[in-house]
PDB file of C-alpha atoms in Angstrom:
ATOM      1  CA  UNK A 280     -50.242 -62.058 192.881  1.00  0.00           C
ATOM      2  CA  UNK A 281     -51.072 -64.110 189.766  1.00  0.00           C
ATOM      3  CA  UNK A 282     -50.856 -61.242 187.247  1.00  0.00           C
ATOM      4  CA  UNK A 283     -47.391 -60.138 188.283  1.00  0.00           C
ATOM      5  CA  UNK A 284     -46.114 -63.727 188.086  1.00  0.00           C
ATOM      6  CA  UNK A 285     -47.537 -64.118 184.606  1.00  0.00           C
ATOM      7  CA  UNK A 286     -45.926 -60.869 183.585  1.00  0.00           C
ATOM      8  CA  UNK A 287     -42.557 -62.107 184.851  1.00  0.00           C
ATOM      9  CA  UNK A 288     -42.893 -65.304 182.844  1.00  0.00           C
ATOM     10  CA  UNK A 289     -43.710 -63.356 179.696  1.00  0.00           C
ATOM     11  CA  UNK A 290     -40.751 -61.049 180.313  1.00  0.00           C
ATOM     12  CA  UNK A 291     -38.437 -64.023 180.877  1.00  0.00           C
ATOM     13  CA  UNK A 292     -39.638 -65.650 177.648  1.00  0.00           C
ATOM     14  CA  UNK A 293     -39.060 -62.395 175.764  1.00  0.00           C
ATOM     15  CA  UNK A 294     -35.501 -62.049 177.130  1.00  0.00           C
ATOM     16  CA  UNK A 295     -34.740 -65.668 176.183  1.00  0.00           C
ATOM     17  CA  UNK A 296     -35.984 -65.042 172.647  1.00  0.00           C
ATOM     18  CA  UNK A 297     -33.790 -61.945 172.347  1.00  0.00           C
ATOM     19  CA  UNK A 298     -30.783 -63.872 173.673  1.00  0.00           C
ATOM     20  CA  UNK A 299     -31.242 -66.677 171.125  1.00  0.00           C
ATOM     21  CA  UNK A 300     -31.571 -64.109 168.319  1.00  0.00           C
ATOM     22  CA  UNK A 301     -28.337 -62.438 169.388  1.00  0.00           C
ATOM     23  CA  UNK A 302     -26.553 -65.790 169.592  1.00  0.00           C
ATOM     24  CA  UNK A 303     -27.780 -66.664 166.087  1.00  0.00           C
ATOM     25  CA  UNK A 304     -26.497 -63.321 164.759  1.00  0.00           C
ATOM     26  CA  UNK A 305     -23.026 -63.775 166.277  1.00  0.00           C
ATOM     27  CA  UNK A 306     -22.823 -67.320 164.926  1.00  0.00           C
ATOM     28  CA  UNK A 307     -23.467 -66.125 161.346  1.00  0.00           C
ATOM     29  CA  UNK A 308     -20.858 -63.391 161.736  1.00  0.00           C
ATOM     30  CA  UNK A 309     -18.206 -65.878 162.932  1.00  0.00           C
ATOM     31  CA  UNK A 310     -18.836 -68.152 159.965  1.00  0.00           C
ATOM     32  CA  UNK A 311     -18.394 -65.208 157.620  1.00  0.00           C
ATOM     33  CA  UNK A 312     -15.096 -64.286 159.256  1.00  0.00           C
ATOM     34  CA  UNK A 313     -13.923 -67.901 159.021  1.00  0.00           C
ATOM     35  CA  UNK A 314     -14.520 -67.848 155.280  1.00  0.00           C
ATOM     36  CA  UNK A 315     -12.312 -64.778 154.928  1.00  0.00           C
ATOM     37  CA  UNK A 316      -9.480 -66.024 157.124  1.00  0.00           C
ATOM     38  CA  UNK A 317      -9.153 -69.636 155.882  1.00  0.00           C
ATOM     39  CA  UNK A 318      -8.764 -70.018 152.150  1.00  0.00           C
ATOM     40  CA  UNK A 319     -10.359 -73.029 150.530  1.00  0.00           C
ATOM     41  CA  UNK A 320     -13.118 -73.527 153.087  1.00  0.00           C
ATOM     42  CA  UNK A 321     -15.651 -71.897 150.761  1.00  0.00           C
ATOM     43  CA  UNK A 322     -15.033 -71.767 146.995  1.00  0.00           C
ATOM     44  CA  UNK A 323     -14.559 -68.218 145.787  1.00  0.00           C
ATOM     45  CA  UNK A 324     -13.486 -66.915 142.373  1.00  0.00           C
ATOM     46  CA  UNK A 325      -9.707 -66.466 142.307  1.00  0.00           C
ATOM     47  CA  UNK A 326      -8.140 -63.214 141.210  1.00  0.00           C
ATOM     48  CA  UNK A 327      -6.833 -63.268 137.618  1.00  0.00           C
ATOM     49  CA  UNK A 328      -3.080 -63.971 137.414  1.00  0.00           C
ATOM     50  CA  UNK A 329      -0.947 -61.122 136.055  1.00  0.00           C
ATOM     51  CA  UNK A 330       0.116 -61.499 132.402  1.00  0.00           C
ATOM     52  CA  UNK A 331       3.540 -63.054 131.884  1.00  0.00           C
ATOM     53  CA  UNK A 332       6.275 -60.613 131.014  1.00  0.00           C
ATOM     54  CA  UNK A 333       7.276 -60.885 127.321  1.00  0.00           C
ATOM     55  CA  UNK A 334      10.654 -62.484 126.620  1.00  0.00           C
ATOM     56  CA  UNK A 335      12.888 -60.069 124.758  1.00  0.00           C
ATOM     57  CA  UNK A 336      15.866 -61.544 122.895  1.00  0.00           C
ATOM     58  CA  UNK A 337      18.914 -59.358 122.574  1.00  0.00           C
ATOM     59  CA  UNK A 338      19.793 -58.343 119.022  1.00  0.00           C
ATOM     60  CA  UNK A 339      23.436 -57.975 120.088  1.00  0.00           C
ATOM     61  CA  UNK A 340      24.042 -61.710 120.393  1.00  0.00           C
ATOM     62  CA  UNK A 341      27.221 -62.635 118.493  1.00  0.00           C
ATOM     63  CA  UNK A 342      26.830 -65.063 115.653  1.00  0.00           C
ATOM     64  CA  UNK A 343      28.549 -68.454 116.063  1.00  0.00           C
ATOM     65  CA  UNK A 344      30.463 -67.821 112.795  1.00  0.00           C
ATOM     66  CA  UNK A 345      31.667 -64.375 113.811  1.00  0.00           C
ATOM     67  CA  UNK A 346      35.340 -64.122 114.724  1.00  0.00           C
ATOM     68  CA  UNK A 347      36.181 -64.041 118.386  1.00  0.00           C
ATOM     69  CA  UNK A 348      37.455 -60.720 119.785  1.00  0.00           C
ATOM     70  CA  UNK A 349      41.083 -60.309 118.833  1.00  0.00           C
ATOM     71  CA  UNK A 350      41.038 -63.151 116.311  1.00  0.00           C
ATOM     72  CA  UNK A 351      40.709 -60.744 113.401  1.00  0.00           C
ATOM     73  CA  UNK A 352      38.748 -60.679 110.188  1.00  0.00           C
ATOM     74  CA  UNK A 353      39.780 -62.059 106.820  1.00  0.00           C
ATOM     75  CA  UNK A 354      39.201 -61.001 103.212  1.00  0.00           C
ATOM     76  CA  UNK A 355      40.146 -62.575  99.909  1.00  0.00           C
ATOM     77  CA  UNK A 356      43.130 -61.150  98.024  1.00  0.00           C
ATOM     78  CA  UNK A 357      44.800 -62.081  94.752  1.00  0.00           C
ATOM     79  CA  UNK A 358      48.137 -61.210  93.210  1.00  0.00           C
ATOM     80  CA  UNK A 359      49.851 -62.286  90.011  1.00  0.00           C
ATOM     81  CA  UNK A 360      53.030 -64.233  89.366  1.00  0.00           C
ATOM     82  CA  UNK A 361      54.647 -63.034  86.153  1.00  0.00           C
ATOM     83  CA  UNK A 362      57.379 -64.637  84.076  1.00  0.00           C
ATOM     84  CA  UNK A 363      59.744 -63.632  81.296  1.00  0.00           C
ATOM     85  CA  UNK A 364      60.420 -66.247  78.619  1.00  0.00           C
ATOM     86  CA  UNK A 365      63.046 -64.172  76.860  1.00  0.00           C
ATOM     87  CA  UNK A 366      60.939 -63.734  73.748  1.00  0.00           C
ATOM     88  CA  UNK A 367      60.922 -59.953  73.855  1.00  0.00           C
ATOM     89  CA  UNK A 368      57.474 -59.662  75.422  1.00  0.00           C
ATOM     90  CA  UNK A 369      58.835 -58.904  78.872  1.00  0.00           C
ATOM     91  CA  UNK A 370      56.975 -60.045  81.969  1.00  0.00           C
ATOM     92  CA  UNK A 371      53.503 -61.476  81.403  1.00  0.00           C
ATOM     93  CA  UNK A 372      51.072 -63.256  83.693  1.00  0.00           C
ATOM     94  CA  UNK A 373      52.019 -66.856  84.468  1.00  0.00           C
ATOM     95  CA  UNK A 374      49.523 -67.592  87.234  1.00  0.00           C
ATOM     96  CA  UNK A 375      47.553 -66.221  90.147  1.00  0.00           C
ATOM     97  CA  UNK A 376      47.997 -66.532  93.894  1.00  0.00           C
ATOM     98  CA  UNK A 377      44.847 -66.361  96.010  1.00  0.00           C
ATOM     99  CA  UNK A 378      44.870 -66.057  99.786  1.00  0.00           C
ATOM    100  CA  UNK A 379      42.974 -64.818 102.801  1.00  0.00           C
ATOM    101  CA  UNK A 380      44.144 -61.548 104.309  1.00  0.00           C
ATOM    102  CA  UNK A 381      43.769 -61.694 108.062  1.00  0.00           C
ATOM    103  CA  UNK A 382      43.724 -58.384 109.950  1.00  0.00           C
ATOM    104  CA  UNK A 383      44.179 -58.505 113.711  1.00  0.00           C
ATOM    105  CA  UNK A 384      42.700 -56.137 116.275  1.00  0.00           C
ATOM    106  CA  UNK A 385      46.070 -54.475 116.875  1.00  0.00           C
ATOM    107  CA  UNK A 386      46.433 -53.699 113.157  1.00  0.00           C
ATOM    108  CA  UNK A 387      48.897 -56.295 111.883  1.00  0.00           C
ATOM    109  CA  UNK A 388      48.063 -58.278 108.740  1.00  0.00           C
ATOM    110  CA  UNK A 389      49.095 -61.657 107.394  1.00  0.00           C
ATOM    111  CA  UNK A 390      48.213 -64.049 104.570  1.00  0.00           C
ATOM    112  CA  UNK A 391      46.691 -67.484 105.119  1.00  0.00           C
ATOM    113  CA  UNK A 392      45.329 -70.305 102.922  1.00  0.00           C
ATOM    114  CA  UNK A 393      47.603 -69.500  99.997  1.00  0.00           C
ATOM    115  CA  UNK A 394      46.726 -71.148  96.665  1.00  0.00           C
ATOM    116  CA  UNK A 395      48.403 -70.909  93.264  1.00  0.00           C
ATOM    117  CA  UNK A 396      46.833 -71.470  89.860  1.00  0.00           C
ATOM    118  CA  UNK A 397      49.130 -71.768  86.823  1.00  0.00           C
ATOM    119  CA  UNK A 398      48.110 -70.427  83.442  1.00  0.00           C
ATOM    120  CA  UNK A 399      48.283 -72.922  80.595  1.00  0.00           C
ATOM    121  CA  UNK A 400      51.139 -72.381  78.178  1.00  0.00           C
ATOM    122  CA  UNK A 401      50.054 -71.106  74.794  1.00  0.00           C
ATOM    123  CA  UNK A 402      51.771 -72.377  71.656  1.00  0.00           C
ATOM    124  CA  UNK A 403      53.897 -69.217  71.628  1.00  0.00           C
ATOM    125  CA  UNK A 404      54.841 -69.799  75.280  1.00  0.00           C
ATOM    126  CA  UNK A 405      55.884 -73.368  74.535  1.00  0.00           C
ATOM    127  CA  UNK A 406      58.019 -72.252  71.624  1.00  0.00           C
ATOM    128  CA  UNK A 407      59.655 -69.526  73.710  1.00  0.00           C
ATOM    129  CA  UNK A 408      60.325 -71.878  76.614  1.00  0.00           C
ATOM    130  CA  UNK A 409      61.806 -74.463  74.238  1.00  0.00           C
ATOM    131  CA  UNK A 410      64.197 -71.841  72.943  1.00  0.00           C
ATOM    132  CA  UNK A 411      65.260 -70.959  76.509  1.00  0.00           C
ATOM    133  CA  UNK A 412      65.932 -74.655  77.158  1.00  0.00           C
ATOM    134  CA  UNK A 413      67.962 -75.049  73.974  1.00  0.00           C
ATOM    135  CA  UNK A 414      70.092 -72.042  74.870  1.00  0.00           C
ATOM    136  CA  UNK A 415      70.347 -73.161  78.525  1.00  0.00           C
ATOM    137  CA  UNK A 416      69.051 -69.725  79.408  1.00  0.00           C
ATOM    138  CA  UNK A 417      67.358 -68.342  82.493  1.00  0.00           C
ATOM    139  CA  UNK A 418      63.696 -68.567  83.396  1.00  0.00           C
ATOM    140  CA  UNK A 419      62.712 -65.486  85.444  1.00  0.00           C
ATOM    141  CA  UNK A 420      59.665 -64.860  87.625  1.00  0.00           C
ATOM    142  CA  UNK A 421      58.566 -61.882  89.699  1.00  0.00           C
ATOM    143  CA  UNK A 422      55.942 -60.955  92.313  1.00  0.00           C
ATOM    144  CA  UNK A 423      54.608 -57.574  93.483  1.00  0.00           C
ATOM    145  CA  UNK A 424      56.367 -56.214  96.553  1.00  0.00           C
ATOM    146  CA  UNK A 425      52.991 -55.424  98.169  1.00  0.00           C
ATOM    147  CA  UNK A 426      50.074 -57.826  97.669  1.00  0.00           C
ATOM    148  CA  UNK A 427      47.468 -55.144  98.480  1.00  0.00           C
ATOM    149  CA  UNK A 428      48.779 -52.538  96.045  1.00  0.00           C
ATOM    150  CA  UNK A 429      49.736 -54.324  92.854  1.00  0.00           C
ATOM    151  CA  UNK A 430      49.664 -51.052  90.892  1.00  0.00           C
ATOM    152  CA  UNK A 431      53.083 -50.150  92.263  1.00  0.00           C
ATOM    153  CA  UNK A 432      56.046 -50.826  90.014  1.00  0.00           C
ATOM    154  CA  UNK A 433      58.100 -52.483  92.727  1.00  0.00           C
ATOM    155  CA  UNK A 434      58.676 -56.226  92.375  1.00  0.00           C
ATOM    156  CA  UNK A 435      60.820 -59.006  93.757  1.00  0.00           C
ATOM    157  CA  UNK A 436      62.543 -61.156  91.127  1.00  0.00           C
ATOM    158  CA  UNK A 437      64.064 -64.632  91.011  1.00  0.00           C
ATOM    159  CA  UNK A 438      65.764 -66.518  88.158  1.00  0.00           C
ATOM    160  CA  UNK A 439      66.939 -70.052  87.502  1.00  0.00           C
ATOM    161  CA  UNK A 440      68.384 -71.960  84.588  1.00  0.00           C
ATOM    162  CA  UNK A 441      65.406 -73.276  82.663  1.00  0.00           C
ATOM    163  CA  UNK A 442      66.930 -76.755  82.428  1.00  0.00           C
ATOM    164  CA  UNK A 443      67.076 -76.973  86.235  1.00  0.00           C
ATOM    165  CA  UNK A 444      63.338 -77.229  86.711  1.00  0.00           C
ATOM    166  CA  UNK A 445      62.000 -79.918  84.338  1.00  0.00           C
ATOM    167  CA  UNK A 446      61.581 -83.440  85.689  1.00  0.00           C
ATOM    168  CA  UNK A 447      58.602 -85.572  84.673  1.00  0.00           C
ATOM    169  CA  UNK A 448      56.876 -82.210  84.931  1.00  0.00           C
ATOM    170  CA  UNK A 449      58.103 -78.661  85.364  1.00  0.00           C
ATOM    171  CA  UNK A 450      58.809 -79.153  89.055  1.00  0.00           C
ATOM    172  CA  UNK A 451      58.923 -75.600  90.403  1.00  0.00           C
ATOM    173  CA  UNK A 452      59.353 -74.726  94.066  1.00  0.00           C
ATOM    174  CA  UNK A 453      58.443 -71.205  95.239  1.00  0.00           C
ATOM    175  CA  UNK A 454      59.372 -69.836  98.676  1.00  0.00           C
ATOM    176  CA  UNK A 455      57.917 -66.401  99.505  1.00  0.00           C
ATOM    177  CA  UNK A 456      59.456 -64.367 102.335  1.00  0.00           C
ATOM    178  CA  UNK A 457      56.956 -61.863 103.738  1.00  0.00           C
ATOM    179  CA  UNK A 458      56.569 -59.171 106.358  1.00  0.00           C
ATOM    180  CA  UNK A 459      52.839 -58.661 106.769  1.00  0.00           C
ATOM    181  CA  UNK A 460      51.543 -57.895 103.278  1.00  0.00           C
ATOM    182  CA  UNK A 461      54.990 -56.998 101.904  1.00  0.00           C
ATOM    183  CA  UNK A 462      56.996 -59.555  99.932  1.00  0.00           C
ATOM    184  CA  UNK A 463      60.637 -59.169 100.876  1.00  0.00           C
ATOM    185  CA  UNK A 464      62.101 -61.887  98.653  1.00  0.00           C
ATOM    186  CA  UNK A 465      61.179 -64.942  96.610  1.00  0.00           C
ATOM    187  CA  UNK A 466      63.222 -68.078  95.995  1.00  0.00           C
ATOM    188  CA  UNK A 467      62.420 -69.974  92.827  1.00  0.00           C
ATOM    189  CA  UNK A 468      63.783 -73.331  91.777  1.00  0.00           C
ATOM    190  CA  UNK A 469      63.227 -77.070  91.784  1.00  0.00           C
ATOM    191  CA  UNK A 470      62.688 -79.235  94.846  1.00  0.00           C
ATOM    192  CA  UNK A 471      65.851 -81.327  94.373  1.00  0.00           C
ATOM    193  CA  UNK A 472      68.143 -78.599  93.096  1.00  0.00           C
ATOM    194  CA  UNK A 473      69.672 -78.400  89.661  1.00  0.00           C
ATOM    195  CA  UNK A 474      70.968 -81.552  87.999  1.00  0.00           C
ATOM    196  CA  UNK A 475      74.138 -81.603  85.978  1.00  0.00           C
ATOM    197  CA  UNK A 476      74.427 -82.168  83.143  1.00  0.00           C
ATOM    198  CA  UNK A 477      71.161 -80.326  82.741  1.00  0.00           C
ATOM    199  CA  UNK A 478      68.744 -82.350  80.597  1.00  0.00           C
ATOM    200  CA  UNK A 479      66.533 -80.699  78.047  1.00  0.00           C
ATOM    201  CA  UNK A 480      62.896 -81.660  78.560  1.00  0.00           C
ATOM    202  CA  UNK A 481      59.669 -80.103  77.375  1.00  0.00           C
ATOM    203  CA  UNK A 482      57.120 -80.757  80.075  1.00  0.00           C
ATOM    204  CA  UNK A 483      54.102 -79.291  81.876  1.00  0.00           C
ATOM    205  CA  UNK A 484      54.205 -77.397  85.171  1.00  0.00           C
ATOM    206  CA  UNK A 485      53.832 -78.954  88.611  1.00  0.00           C
ATOM    207  CA  UNK A 486      53.921 -76.185  91.216  1.00  0.00           C
ATOM    208  CA  UNK A 487      54.704 -76.206  94.901  1.00  0.00           C
ATOM    209  CA  UNK A 488      55.101 -73.189  97.168  1.00  0.00           C
ATOM    210  CA  UNK A 489      55.874 -72.168 100.741  1.00  0.00           C
ATOM    211  CA  UNK A 490      54.737 -68.937 102.372  1.00  0.00           C
TER     212      UNK A 490
END
């Protein structure tokens, strides 16, 4: 009976060894699965982050100085004021108006920021103007009827007694009546009207105007 008992013991020891080996194998497998299921338990190299998308700025952004829609665009324009001193030369340039032409989205146009620059009187001009004063004659000015097409021969004219405008300076007052870029009429005179009796003074110009 001894040999069979010894054989059973050996068989039992062999089965126990196989059981422990299987348990050890399953334990290693569970630890591996734990590493995959729970991030951060075992340090592993992280996947590279995708490159950031490039920022593209729109080239259609409106400049801060650009006019708002509907506000219109403006361009510089100039037109000449002419006068006749009665010396036989006819109308000659007496000064220049400068302005900004504003064109609206719906097509209408108007003038803004009007400025006037007087030409200096030459010695001949002074002599001619003195003669007009002595004769109590008329001083006449004119403007083009269209400020964008000054080649046309149409003008608006205004006259005043030359003695009505001198004060401490040649105190002229110009009122321009316009419809868009067309000058309908011009009023020329002094700010305070014409004095009587009209004094004779030889003075320089001091201009004021209303658009």
